[in-house]
């Protein structure tokens, strides 16, 4: 399987290892497989009795054809094993009889980014060997909270790799901030920047696009690579859990093999929901993909009107990992629907004017599969309250946005299909907001909220969050966005 850029027709084809190593295509586009492999019901049947690692290996082997099955199985076995995902990697749990939660947060950082970032460093490490790369890879990450920590945890102390993470100083929760500030490892660096997530992401993209910086780094024997969800190495692992969830739904008798289900995903950068779309295109019986947004509902408007317009107020919400106005992975969907030339033109318009409008047939094609709903802050809080009080299911703010959207969609369409809801974070990762939603009161502090929420709900605190207040803070730097490049160069020399 070869990979092409979303922005150049007839672009040079590259291997999976190369796509994972470089992250972005040379023309600024994203890498996509040149064709999507298929998966049949017979194959799904074969996967029913497999472990998560085996299912993931099977899916990866269709995309990462320059990796051997032995390599992939060795990596997935470690990445998704009991030590990192106690109790299993992506378990499903029924919420209300129609909506089932796909819990993607049982990994080391209690958020779904672990599903990709525990495996990707292993894939990258092998990619360096496969492409005979002698230089050191410097992973640059802009994060709205969860990616940063998950990447730090995945890449720490991996040979031939360094990682530097930037986060918006006021755009992450206190727990998220502490998780990053206390990161251990000899190859890691963390800095806060003044601004919001888009400022951080724009800063990182600028550094990636700057030839002078690349030259200076090269002189130090270093090259840049990305761990953001634009990297194919992040996306491929996400396809696997939709396949696995479908198998588990069949196994537990919720559905019969071949039954259609809907998928609902709380969405920010559009990576997670795009992975569900790929699974559908491969042949999984997924009917509708419900794209759930918070108050930053640029995607809801886009899916309803065909106009993507980022010129709007930016809200800081209780679901900060979805506080995003530019959903980078949407470009991959545009590529599949409109082709590379039009995608490049739309991206150009987006970067110039902050908006673009699809042709009618293009948005119609997207609407065949995608529906958009959003949750206000009030909707989010009541979803947390309702699921807990009615069904005893405690969900975090992001999952609550998704639950609200799933229920709104079911109410609008009177659909009887089962919905698989991607649950993207442990409720304890956003304990203050969850506590306030349940009680109407503020907890005594963000850290105290962990204990208070646990006392209130009798739900256990995940081990990685339980001792967060006791670790040593290592990284406290805050800088302006225009200082990011210099700090990267300084870190590369270390
Ligand atoms: C990253 C994240 C999301 C959004 O996922 P995308 O792939 O960016 O759409 C949703 N919820 C949580 C908790 C996250 O960390």
CSV table of C-alpha atoms and ligand atoms in Angstrom, one decimal:
chain,number,residue,atom,x,y,z
A,1,UNK,CA,0.0,0.0,0.0
A,2,UNK,CA,1.4,3.4,-1.1
A,3,UNK,CA,0.5,6.8,0.2
A,4,UNK,CA,-0.3,10.0,-1.6
A,5,UNK,CA,-0.8,13.7,-0.7
A,6,UNK,CA,-4.3,15.2,-0.3
A,7,UNK,CA,-3.1,18.3,-2.3
A,8,UNK,CA,-1.3,17.2,-5.4
A,9,UNK,CA,-2.8,15.0,-8.1
A,10,UNK,CA,-0.3,12.4,-9.4
A,11,UNK,CA,1.9,13.2,-6.4
A,12,UNK,CA,4.8,10.9,-5.7
A,13,UNK,CA,3.8,7.8,-3.8
A,14,UNK,CA,5.5,6.9,-0.6
A,15,UNK,CA,5.6,3.9,1.8
A,16,UNK,CA,3.7,3.8,5.1
A,17,UNK,CA,7.0,4.0,6.9
A,18,UNK,CA,7.9,7.2,5.1
A,19,UNK,CA,4.5,8.7,5.6
A,20,UNK,CA,4.7,8.0,9.4
A,21,UNK,CA,8.3,9.3,9.6
A,22,UNK,CA,7.6,12.6,7.9
A,23,UNK,CA,4.0,13.3,9.0
A,24,UNK,CA,3.1,16.0,6.5
A,25,UNK,CA,3.5,15.7,2.7
A,26,UNK,CA,6.0,18.0,1.0
A,27,UNK,CA,3.2,20.2,-0.5
A,28,UNK,CA,1.6,20.8,2.9
A,29,UNK,CA,-1.0,18.1,2.4
A,30,UNK,CA,-1.8,15.1,4.5
A,31,UNK,CA,-0.9,11.5,3.5
A,32,UNK,CA,-3.7,9.2,2.5
A,33,UNK,CA,-3.6,5.5,1.3
A,34,UNK,CA,-3.9,5.5,-2.5
A,35,UNK,CA,-6.9,3.1,-2.1
A,36,UNK,CA,-8.9,1.9,0.8
A,37,UNK,CA,-8.6,-1.8,1.6
A,38,UNK,CA,-11.8,-3.8,2.2
A,39,UNK,CA,-12.9,-6.0,5.1
A,40,UNK,CA,-15.6,-8.6,4.6
A,41,UNK,CA,-18.2,-10.0,7.1
A,42,UNK,CA,-16.3,-13.3,6.9
A,43,UNK,CA,-13.1,-11.6,8.0
A,44,UNK,CA,-15.0,-9.9,10.8
A,45,UNK,CA,-16.4,-13.2,11.9
A,46,UNK,CA,-12.8,-14.5,12.1
A,47,UNK,CA,-11.9,-11.6,14.3
A,48,UNK,CA,-14.7,-12.2,16.9
A,49,UNK,CA,-12.6,-14.5,19.1
A,50,UNK,CA,-9.4,-12.5,18.7
A,51,UNK,CA,-7.7,-10.3,21.3
A,52,UNK,CA,-7.6,-6.5,20.8
A,53,UNK,CA,-3.9,-6.8,19.8
A,54,UNK,CA,-4.8,-9.4,17.2
A,55,UNK,CA,-7.7,-7.4,15.8
A,56,UNK,CA,-5.5,-4.3,15.6
A,57,UNK,CA,-2.7,-6.2,13.9
A,58,UNK,CA,-5.2,-7.5,11.3
A,59,UNK,CA,-6.4,-4.0,10.5
A,60,UNK,CA,-2.9,-2.5,10.5
A,61,UNK,CA,-1.6,-5.1,8.1
A,62,UNK,CA,-4.0,-3.9,5.4
A,63,UNK,CA,-2.5,-0.4,5.6
A,64,UNK,CA,1.1,-0.8,6.7
A,65,UNK,CA,2.1,-3.3,4.1
A,66,UNK,CA,5.8,-2.5,4.6
A,67,UNK,CA,5.6,-3.8,8.2
A,68,UNK,CA,5.5,-7.6,8.7
A,69,UNK,CA,2.7,-9.2,10.6
A,70,UNK,CA,5.2,-10.4,13.1
A,71,UNK,CA,6.5,-6.9,13.7
A,72,UNK,CA,3.0,-5.5,14.0
A,73,UNK,CA,1.8,-8.2,16.4
A,74,UNK,CA,4.9,-7.7,18.6
A,75,UNK,CA,4.2,-4.0,18.8
A,76,UNK,CA,0.4,-4.2,19.4
A,77,UNK,CA,1.0,-6.9,22.0
A,78,UNK,CA,3.1,-4.5,24.1
A,79,UNK,CA,1.1,-1.3,23.3
A,80,UNK,CA,-2.3,-2.7,24.1
A,81,UNK,CA,-1.2,-5.2,26.8
A,82,UNK,CA,-2.4,-5.5,30.4
A,83,UNK,CA,0.4,-3.3,31.7
A,84,UNK,CA,-0.7,-0.3,29.7
A,85,UNK,CA,-4.4,-1.0,29.4
A,86,UNK,CA,-5.4,-2.9,32.5
A,87,UNK,CA,-8.7,-4.8,31.8
A,88,UNK,CA,-8.4,-4.4,28.0
A,89,UNK,CA,-7.8,-1.7,25.5
A,90,UNK,CA,-11.2,-0.6,24.2
A,91,UNK,CA,-14.1,-2.2,26.1
A,92,UNK,CA,-17.7,-1.4,25.3
A,93,UNK,CA,-20.4,-0.7,27.9
A,94,UNK,CA,-24.1,-0.3,27.4
A,95,UNK,CA,-25.4,3.0,28.6
A,96,UNK,CA,-29.2,3.1,28.0
A,97,UNK,CA,-30.1,0.1,25.8
A,98,UNK,CA,-29.5,2.0,22.5
A,99,UNK,CA,-26.3,3.9,23.0
A,100,UNK,CA,-23.2,1.9,23.8
A,101,UNK,CA,-20.0,3.5,25.1
A,102,UNK,CA,-16.7,2.5,23.5
A,103,UNK,CA,-14.3,3.3,26.3
A,104,UNK,CA,-11.1,4.5,24.8
A,105,UNK,CA,-9.5,5.8,27.9
A,106,UNK,CA,-8.1,2.9,29.9
A,107,UNK,CA,-4.5,3.7,28.9
A,108,UNK,CA,-1.7,5.5,30.8
A,109,UNK,CA,-3.1,9.0,30.4
A,110,UNK,CA,-6.8,8.3,30.8
A,111,UNK,CA,-7.8,9.7,27.4
A,112,UNK,CA,-8.3,8.2,24.0
A,113,UNK,CA,-5.2,9.6,22.4
A,114,UNK,CA,-3.3,6.7,24.1
A,115,UNK,CA,-5.0,4.3,21.7
A,116,UNK,CA,-2.8,5.8,18.9
A,117,UNK,CA,0.1,7.1,20.9
A,118,UNK,CA,1.1,3.9,22.6
A,119,UNK,CA,1.6,2.2,19.3
A,120,UNK,CA,2.8,5.1,17.0
A,121,UNK,CA,6.2,5.5,18.6
A,122,UNK,CA,6.9,1.8,17.9
A,123,UNK,CA,5.8,2.3,14.3
A,124,UNK,CA,8.0,5.3,14.0
A,125,UNK,CA,11.0,3.6,15.6
A,126,UNK,CA,10.7,0.8,13.0
A,127,UNK,CA,10.1,3.4,10.2
A,128,UNK,CA,13.5,5.0,11.0
A,129,UNK,CA,15.1,1.6,10.5
A,130,UNK,CA,13.1,0.9,7.3
A,131,UNK,CA,14.0,4.2,5.7
A,132,UNK,CA,17.7,4.0,6.9
A,133,UNK,CA,17.4,7.2,8.8
A,134,UNK,CA,20.5,8.1,10.8
A,135,UNK,CA,19.3,11.5,12.2
A,136,UNK,CA,17.4,11.9,15.3
A,137,UNK,CA,13.6,12.6,15.0
A,138,UNK,CA,12.2,15.6,16.9
A,139,UNK,CA,8.5,15.2,17.5
A,140,UNK,CA,6.7,18.6,17.7
A,141,UNK,CA,3.3,18.6,19.2
A,142,UNK,CA,0.7,21.3,19.6
A,143,UNK,CA,-1.9,20.1,22.1
A,144,UNK,CA,-5.2,21.2,23.5
A,145,UNK,CA,-4.4,18.9,26.5
A,146,UNK,CA,-4.7,15.3,25.9
A,147,UNK,CA,-2.5,14.7,22.9
A,148,UNK,CA,0.5,16.3,24.6
A,149,UNK,CA,0.4,14.1,27.6
A,150,UNK,CA,-0.3,11.0,25.6
A,151,UNK,CA,2.5,11.7,23.2
A,152,UNK,CA,5.0,12.5,26.0
A,153,UNK,CA,4.0,9.2,27.6
A,154,UNK,CA,4.3,7.2,24.3
A,155,UNK,CA,7.6,8.7,23.2
A,156,UNK,CA,9.5,9.1,26.5
A,157,UNK,CA,12.9,7.5,26.4
A,158,UNK,CA,12.4,6.0,22.9
A,159,UNK,CA,15.9,5.9,21.3
A,160,UNK,CA,16.7,8.2,18.4
A,161,UNK,CA,13.6,10.3,19.2
A,162,UNK,CA,13.0,13.6,21.1
A,163,UNK,CA,9.7,15.2,21.9
A,164,UNK,CA,8.7,18.8,22.5
A,165,UNK,CA,5.1,19.8,23.4
A,166,UNK,CA,3.4,23.2,23.3
A,167,UNK,CA,0.1,23.8,25.0
A,168,UNK,CA,-2.1,27.0,25.4
A,169,UNK,CA,-1.5,28.4,28.8
A,170,UNK,CA,-5.2,28.9,29.7
A,171,UNK,CA,-6.6,26.3,27.4
A,172,UNK,CA,-6.1,23.1,29.4
A,173,UNK,CA,-7.4,21.8,32.7
A,174,UNK,CA,-5.3,21.9,35.9
A,175,UNK,CA,-5.0,18.1,35.8
A,176,UNK,CA,-3.9,18.2,32.2
A,177,UNK,CA,-1.4,20.9,32.9
A,178,UNK,CA,0.0,18.9,35.8
A,179,UNK,CA,0.2,15.7,33.8
A,180,UNK,CA,2.4,17.5,31.3
A,181,UNK,CA,4.4,19.6,33.8
A,182,UNK,CA,5.4,16.5,35.7
A,183,UNK,CA,6.3,14.3,32.7
A,184,UNK,CA,9.3,12.1,33.3
A,185,UNK,CA,11.9,11.0,30.6
A,186,UNK,CA,15.2,12.3,29.4
A,187,UNK,CA,14.1,13.2,25.8
A,188,UNK,CA,11.1,15.4,26.6
A,189,UNK,CA,10.4,19.1,26.8
A,190,UNK,CA,7.2,21.0,27.5
A,191,UNK,CA,6.2,24.7,27.2
A,192,UNK,CA,3.1,26.7,27.6
A,193,UNK,CA,2.3,29.5,25.1
A,194,UNK,CA,0.1,32.6,25.4
A,195,UNK,CA,-2.9,32.1,23.2
A,196,UNK,CA,-5.4,29.3,22.4
A,197,UNK,CA,-4.9,25.9,20.8
A,198,UNK,CA,-5.1,27.3,17.2
A,199,UNK,CA,-2.2,29.7,18.0
A,200,UNK,CA,-0.2,26.7,19.2
A,201,UNK,CA,-1.1,24.6,16.2
A,202,UNK,CA,-0.4,27.5,13.8
A,203,UNK,CA,3.0,28.0,15.5
A,204,UNK,CA,3.9,24.4,15.1
A,205,UNK,CA,2.8,24.3,11.5
A,206,UNK,CA,4.9,27.4,10.7
A,207,UNK,CA,8.0,25.7,12.2
A,208,UNK,CA,7.3,22.6,10.1
A,209,UNK,CA,7.0,24.8,6.9
A,210,UNK,CA,10.2,26.8,7.6
A,211,UNK,CA,13.1,25.7,5.4
A,212,UNK,CA,15.7,27.7,7.4
A,213,UNK,CA,14.7,25.9,10.6
A,214,UNK,CA,14.9,22.5,8.8
A,215,UNK,CA,18.4,23.4,7.6
A,216,UNK,CA,19.6,24.5,11.0
A,217,UNK,CA,18.2,21.3,12.6
A,218,UNK,CA,19.7,19.2,9.9
A,219,UNK,CA,23.1,20.6,10.7
A,220,UNK,CA,22.5,19.2,14.3
A,221,UNK,CA,21.6,15.8,12.9
A,222,UNK,CA,17.9,16.3,13.7
A,223,UNK,CA,14.7,16.4,11.6
A,224,UNK,CA,11.1,17.2,12.5
A,225,UNK,CA,8.3,14.8,12.7
A,226,UNK,CA,4.7,15.2,13.9
A,227,UNK,CA,2.6,13.2,16.4
A,228,UNK,CA,-0.5,15.3,15.8
A,229,UNK,CA,-3.5,13.6,14.5
A,230,UNK,CA,-2.5,14.7,11.0
A,231,UNK,CA,0.1,11.9,11.0
A,232,UNK,CA,-1.1,8.7,9.4
A,233,UNK,CA,0.5,6.8,12.2
A,234,UNK,CA,-2.1,8.4,14.5
A,235,UNK,CA,-5.0,7.7,12.2
A,236,UNK,CA,-4.4,4.0,11.3
A,237,UNK,CA,-4.6,2.8,15.0
A,238,UNK,CA,-8.0,4.6,15.4
A,239,UNK,CA,-9.6,2.6,12.6
A,240,UNK,CA,-8.9,-0.6,14.6
A,241,UNK,CA,-11.1,0.2,17.6
A,242,UNK,CA,-14.2,0.7,15.5
A,243,UNK,CA,-13.6,-2.7,13.9
A,244,UNK,CA,-13.1,-4.1,17.4
A,245,UNK,CA,-16.2,-2.4,18.9
A,246,UNK,CA,-18.3,-3.8,16.1
A,247,UNK,CA,-17.0,-7.3,16.9
A,248,UNK,CA,-17.7,-6.9,20.6
A,249,UNK,CA,-21.2,-5.7,19.9
A,250,UNK,CA,-21.8,-9.0,17.9
A,251,UNK,CA,-20.1,-11.0,20.6
A,252,UNK,CA,-22.2,-9.7,23.4
A,253,UNK,CA,-25.4,-10.2,21.5
A,254,UNK,CA,-26.3,-6.5,21.0
A,255,UNK,CA,-26.4,-7.0,17.3
A,256,UNK,CA,-26.1,-9.8,14.7
A,257,UNK,CA,-23.1,-9.8,12.3
A,258,UNK,CA,-24.1,-7.6,9.4
A,259,UNK,CA,-26.5,-5.4,11.3
A,260,UNK,CA,-26.1,-1.7,10.7
A,261,UNK,CA,-25.1,0.6,13.5
A,262,UNK,CA,-24.5,4.4,13.8
A,263,UNK,CA,-21.3,5.8,15.2
A,264,UNK,CA,-21.2,9.0,17.3
A,265,UNK,CA,-17.9,10.8,17.9
A,266,UNK,CA,-17.2,13.9,20.0
A,267,UNK,CA,-15.0,15.7,17.5
A,268,UNK,CA,-12.3,18.3,17.4
A,269,UNK,CA,-9.6,17.8,14.8
A,270,UNK,CA,-11.9,15.4,12.9
A,271,UNK,CA,-9.3,12.6,13.3
A,272,UNK,CA,-11.3,10.2,15.4
A,273,UNK,CA,-14.5,10.4,13.3
A,274,UNK,CA,-12.5,10.2,10.1
A,275,UNK,CA,-11.1,6.9,11.3
A,276,UNK,CA,-14.7,5.7,11.7
A,277,UNK,CA,-15.4,6.8,8.1
A,278,UNK,CA,-12.5,4.8,6.8
A,279,UNK,CA,-13.8,1.7,8.7
A,280,UNK,CA,-17.2,2.3,7.0
A,281,UNK,CA,-15.6,2.6,3.6
A,282,UNK,CA,-13.7,-0.6,4.3
A,283,UNK,CA,-17.0,-2.3,4.6
A,284,UNK,CA,-18.1,-2.1,8.3
A,285,UNK,CA,-21.9,-1.8,8.4
A,286,UNK,CA,-21.9,1.8,9.8
A,287,UNK,CA,-24.9,3.7,8.6
A,288,UNK,CA,-24.6,7.3,9.9
A,289,UNK,CA,-21.6,9.0,11.5
A,290,UNK,CA,-22.8,11.6,14.0
A,291,UNK,CA,-20.3,14.4,14.4
A,292,UNK,CA,-20.7,15.9,17.9
A,293,UNK,CA,-19.3,19.4,18.6
A,294,UNK,CA,-19.4,21.7,21.6
A,295,UNK,CA,-20.2,25.4,21.4
A,296,UNK,CA,-17.3,25.7,18.9
A,297,UNK,CA,-19.7,24.3,16.3
A,298,UNK,CA,-17.9,25.1,13.1
A,299,UNK,CA,-18.4,21.4,12.0
A,300,UNK,CA,-22.1,21.3,12.7
A,301,UNK,CA,-22.6,24.3,10.5
A,302,UNK,CA,-20.3,22.9,7.8
A,303,UNK,CA,-22.2,19.6,7.7
A,304,UNK,CA,-25.5,21.4,7.5
A,305,UNK,CA,-24.6,24.0,5.0
A,306,UNK,CA,-21.5,23.1,3.1
A,307,UNK,CA,-19.7,26.2,4.2
A,308,UNK,CA,-16.8,25.9,6.5
A,309,UNK,CA,-16.2,29.3,8.3
A,310,UNK,CA,-13.7,29.7,11.0
A,311,UNK,CA,-14.4,33.4,11.3
A,312,UNK,CA,-16.3,33.2,14.6
A,313,UNK,CA,-16.0,33.6,18.3
A,314,UNK,CA,-13.8,31.0,20.0
A,315,UNK,CA,-15.3,29.6,23.1
A,316,UNK,CA,-13.4,28.1,26.0
A,317,UNK,CA,-15.6,25.2,27.1
A,318,UNK,CA,-15.7,22.4,29.7
A,319,UNK,CA,-14.7,20.1,26.8
A,320,UNK,CA,-11.4,21.8,25.9
A,321,UNK,CA,-10.1,19.0,23.7
A,322,UNK,CA,-12.8,20.0,21.2
A,323,UNK,CA,-12.2,23.7,21.4
A,324,UNK,CA,-11.0,23.9,17.9
A,325,UNK,CA,-11.9,26.1,14.9
A,326,UNK,CA,-9.7,24.4,12.3
A,327,UNK,CA,-10.3,20.7,12.0
A,328,UNK,CA,-7.2,19.6,10.2
A,329,UNK,CA,-8.3,16.0,9.3
A,330,UNK,CA,-11.4,17.3,7.5
A,331,UNK,CA,-8.9,17.7,4.6
A,332,UNK,CA,-8.7,14.0,4.3
A,333,UNK,CA,-12.5,13.7,3.8
A,334,UNK,CA,-12.4,16.5,1.2
A,335,UNK,CA,-9.7,14.6,-0.6
A,336,UNK,CA,-11.8,11.5,-0.8
A,337,UNK,CA,-14.9,13.4,-1.9
A,338,UNK,CA,-13.5,16.2,-4.1
A,339,UNK,CA,-10.0,15.0,-5.2
A,340,UNK,CA,-6.6,16.6,-4.6
A,341,UNK,CA,-6.9,19.7,-6.9
A,342,UNK,CA,-10.1,21.0,-5.3
A,343,UNK,CA,-8.9,20.1,-1.8
A,344,UNK,CA,-5.8,22.2,-2.4
A,345,UNK,CA,-8.0,25.1,-3.6
A,346,UNK,CA,-10.3,24.8,-0.5
A,347,UNK,CA,-7.3,24.7,1.8
A,348,UNK,CA,-5.9,27.8,0.1
A,349,UNK,CA,-9.2,29.6,0.6
A,350,UNK,CA,-9.3,28.5,4.2
A,351,UNK,CA,-5.9,29.9,4.9
A,352,UNK,CA,-6.6,33.1,3.0
A,353,UNK,CA,-10.1,33.9,4.0
A,354,UNK,CA,-10.8,31.5,6.9
A,355,UNK,CA,-13.6,29.9,4.9
A,356,UNK,CA,-14.7,27.9,1.9
A,357,UNK,CA,-17.9,26.5,0.4
A,358,UNK,CA,-18.2,23.1,-1.1
A,359,UNK,CA,-20.1,22.5,-4.4
A,360,UNK,CA,-23.6,21.2,-3.9
A,361,UNK,CA,-22.9,17.6,-5.0
A,362,UNK,CA,-19.8,17.5,-2.7
A,363,UNK,CA,-21.6,18.4,0.5
A,364,UNK,CA,-24.6,16.2,-0.6
A,365,UNK,CA,-22.2,13.3,-0.8
A,366,UNK,CA,-20.8,14.0,2.7
A,367,UNK,CA,-24.3,14.4,4.1
A,368,UNK,CA,-25.2,10.8,2.9
A,369,UNK,CA,-23.0,9.6,5.8
A,370,UNK,CA,-22.3,12.5,8.2
A,371,UNK,CA,-24.8,14.4,10.4
A,372,UNK,CA,-23.7,17.2,12.7
A,373,UNK,CA,-25.1,18.1,16.2
A,374,UNK,CA,-23.7,20.3,18.9
A,375,UNK,CA,-24.1,20.6,22.7
A,376,UNK,CA,-24.2,23.8,24.6
A,377,UNK,CA,-22.5,23.9,28.0
A,378,UNK,CA,-25.9,23.4,29.6
A,379,UNK,CA,-26.7,20.4,27.3
A,380,UNK,CA,-23.3,18.9,28.3
A,381,UNK,CA,-23.9,19.2,32.0
A,382,UNK,CA,-27.4,17.7,31.8
A,383,UNK,CA,-26.1,14.8,29.7
A,384,UNK,CA,-23.6,14.1,32.5
A,385,UNK,CA,-26.4,14.3,35.1
A,386,UNK,CA,-28.9,12.2,33.1
A,387,UNK,CA,-26.6,9.4,32.2
A,388,UNK,CA,-25.4,9.1,35.8
A,389,UNK,CA,-28.8,9.5,37.6
A,390,UNK,CA,-30.8,7.4,35.1
A,391,UNK,CA,-28.3,4.7,34.1
A,392,UNK,CA,-25.5,4.9,36.7
A,393,UNK,CA,-23.0,5.7,33.9
A,394,UNK,CA,-20.5,8.4,34.7
A,395,UNK,CA,-19.1,10.2,31.6
A,396,UNK,CA,-16.7,13.0,31.1
A,397,UNK,CA,-17.5,16.3,29.4
A,398,UNK,CA,-16.5,15.2,25.9
A,399,UNK,CA,-18.3,12.0,26.0
A,400,UNK,CA,-21.3,13.9,27.3
A,401,UNK,CA,-21.2,16.2,24.2
A,402,UNK,CA,-21.4,13.0,22.2
A,403,UNK,CA,-24.2,11.5,24.2
A,404,UNK,CA,-26.2,14.7,23.8
A,405,UNK,CA,-25.7,14.6,20.0
A,406,UNK,CA,-26.5,10.9,19.8
A,407,UNK,CA,-29.8,11.4,21.7
A,408,UNK,CA,-30.7,14.5,19.6
A,409,UNK,CA,-30.1,12.5,16.4
A,410,UNK,CA,-32.2,9.6,17.7
A,411,UNK,CA,-35.0,12.0,18.7
A,412,UNK,CA,-35.0,13.8,15.3
A,413,UNK,CA,-34.9,10.6,13.2
A,414,UNK,CA,-36.7,8.1,15.5
A,415,UNK,CA,-33.9,5.7,14.5
A,416,UNK,CA,-33.9,2.3,16.2
A,417,UNK,CA,-30.4,1.5,15.3
A,418,UNK,CA,-27.8,0.9,18.0
A,419,UNK,CA,-25.3,3.8,18.4
A,420,UNK,CA,-21.6,3.2,19.3
A,421,UNK,CA,-20.5,6.4,21.1
A,422,UNK,CA,-16.7,7.0,21.3
A,423,UNK,CA,-16.0,7.8,24.9
A,424,UNK,CA,-12.9,9.8,24.7
A,425,UNK,CA,-11.8,10.5,28.3
A,426,UNK,CA,-12.1,9.3,31.8
A,427,UNK,CA,-14.6,11.4,33.8
A,428,UNK,CA,-11.6,12.0,36.2
A,429,UNK,CA,-9.6,13.8,33.6
A,430,UNK,CA,-12.2,16.6,33.8
A,431,UNK,CA,-13.3,15.9,37.4
A,432,UNK,CA,-14.1,19.6,38.3
A,433,UNK,CA,-16.6,20.0,35.4
A,434,UNK,CA,-18.1,16.6,36.0
A,435,UNK,CA,-18.5,17.3,39.7
A,436,UNK,CA,-20.2,20.7,39.0
A,437,UNK,CA,-22.5,19.1,36.5
A,438,UNK,CA,-23.6,16.5,39.0
A,439,UNK,CA,-23.9,18.8,42.1
A,440,UNK,CA,-24.3,22.3,40.8
A,441,UNK,CA,-21.4,23.2,43.1
A,442,UNK,CA,-17.7,23.8,42.6
A,443,UNK,CA,-15.3,21.3,44.0
A,444,UNK,CA,-12.7,22.7,46.5
A,445,UNK,CA,-10.1,22.7,43.7
A,446,UNK,CA,-9.2,20.8,40.5
A,447,UNK,CA,-7.2,18.2,42.4
A,448,UNK,CA,-9.7,17.9,45.3
A,449,UNK,CA,-12.3,17.3,42.7
A,450,UNK,CA,-10.9,13.9,42.0
A,451,UNK,CA,-11.5,12.7,45.6
A,452,UNK,CA,-14.8,14.5,45.9
A,453,UNK,CA,-16.1,13.0,42.6
A,454,UNK,CA,-15.0,9.6,43.7
A,455,UNK,CA,-16.7,10.0,47.1
A,456,UNK,CA,-19.9,11.1,45.4
A,457,UNK,CA,-20.2,8.5,42.7
A,458,UNK,CA,-18.2,5.5,44.2
A,459,UNK,CA,-16.5,5.2,40.8
A,460,UNK,CA,-12.8,4.5,41.1
A,461,UNK,CA,-10.1,7.0,40.1
A,462,UNK,CA,-7.9,5.6,37.4
A,463,UNK,CA,-4.4,4.8,38.7
A,464,UNK,CA,-2.5,7.2,36.5
A,465,UNK,CA,-4.5,10.2,37.9
A,466,UNK,CA,-4.6,9.1,41.5
A,467,UNK,CA,-1.2,10.5,42.5
A,468,UNK,CA,-1.0,13.4,40.1
A,469,UNK,CA,-0.7,16.0,42.9
A,470,UNK,CA,2.3,14.3,44.4
A,471,UNK,CA,4.6,14.3,41.4
A,472,UNK,CA,7.5,16.8,40.9
A,473,UNK,CA,6.8,19.7,38.5
A,474,UNK,CA,9.6,19.8,35.9
A,475,UNK,CA,8.4,22.2,33.2
A,476,UNK,CA,7.0,25.7,34.0
A,477,UNK,CA,8.1,27.8,31.0
A,478,UNK,CA,5.5,30.1,29.4
A,479,UNK,CA,6.3,31.9,26.1
A,480,UNK,CA,4.9,34.0,23.2
A,481,UNK,CA,4.1,32.1,20.0
A,482,UNK,CA,6.9,33.8,18.2
A,483,UNK,CA,9.4,32.4,20.6
A,484,UNK,CA,8.5,28.8,19.7
A,485,UNK,CA,11.0,28.4,16.8
A,486,UNK,CA,14.0,29.5,18.9
A,487,UNK,CA,13.0,27.2,21.8
A,488,UNK,CA,12.8,24.2,19.3
A,489,UNK,CA,16.3,24.9,18.0
A,490,UNK,CA,17.6,25.2,21.6
A,491,UNK,CA,16.0,21.9,22.5
A,492,UNK,CA,17.4,20.2,19.4
A,493,UNK,CA,21.0,21.2,20.4
A,494,UNK,CA,20.6,19.7,23.9
B,1,LIG,C1,-8.6,14.8,21.1
B,1,LIG,C2,-9.9,14.6,21.8
B,1,LIG,C3,-11.1,14.7,21.2
B,1,LIG,C4,-11.2,15.1,19.7
B,1,LIG,O1,-10.7,14.1,18.9
B,1,LIG,P1,-10.3,14.5,17.4
B,1,LIG,O2,-9.7,13.3,16.8
B,1,LIG,O3,-9.4,15.7,17.5
B,1,LIG,O4,-11.6,14.9,16.6
B,1,LIG,C5,-12.3,14.5,21.9
B,1,LIG,N1,-12.3,14.2,23.2
B,1,LIG,C6,-11.1,14.1,23.9
B,1,LIG,C7,-11.1,13.8,25.3
B,1,LIG,C8,-9.9,14.3,23.2
B,1,LIG,O5,-8.7,14.2,23.9
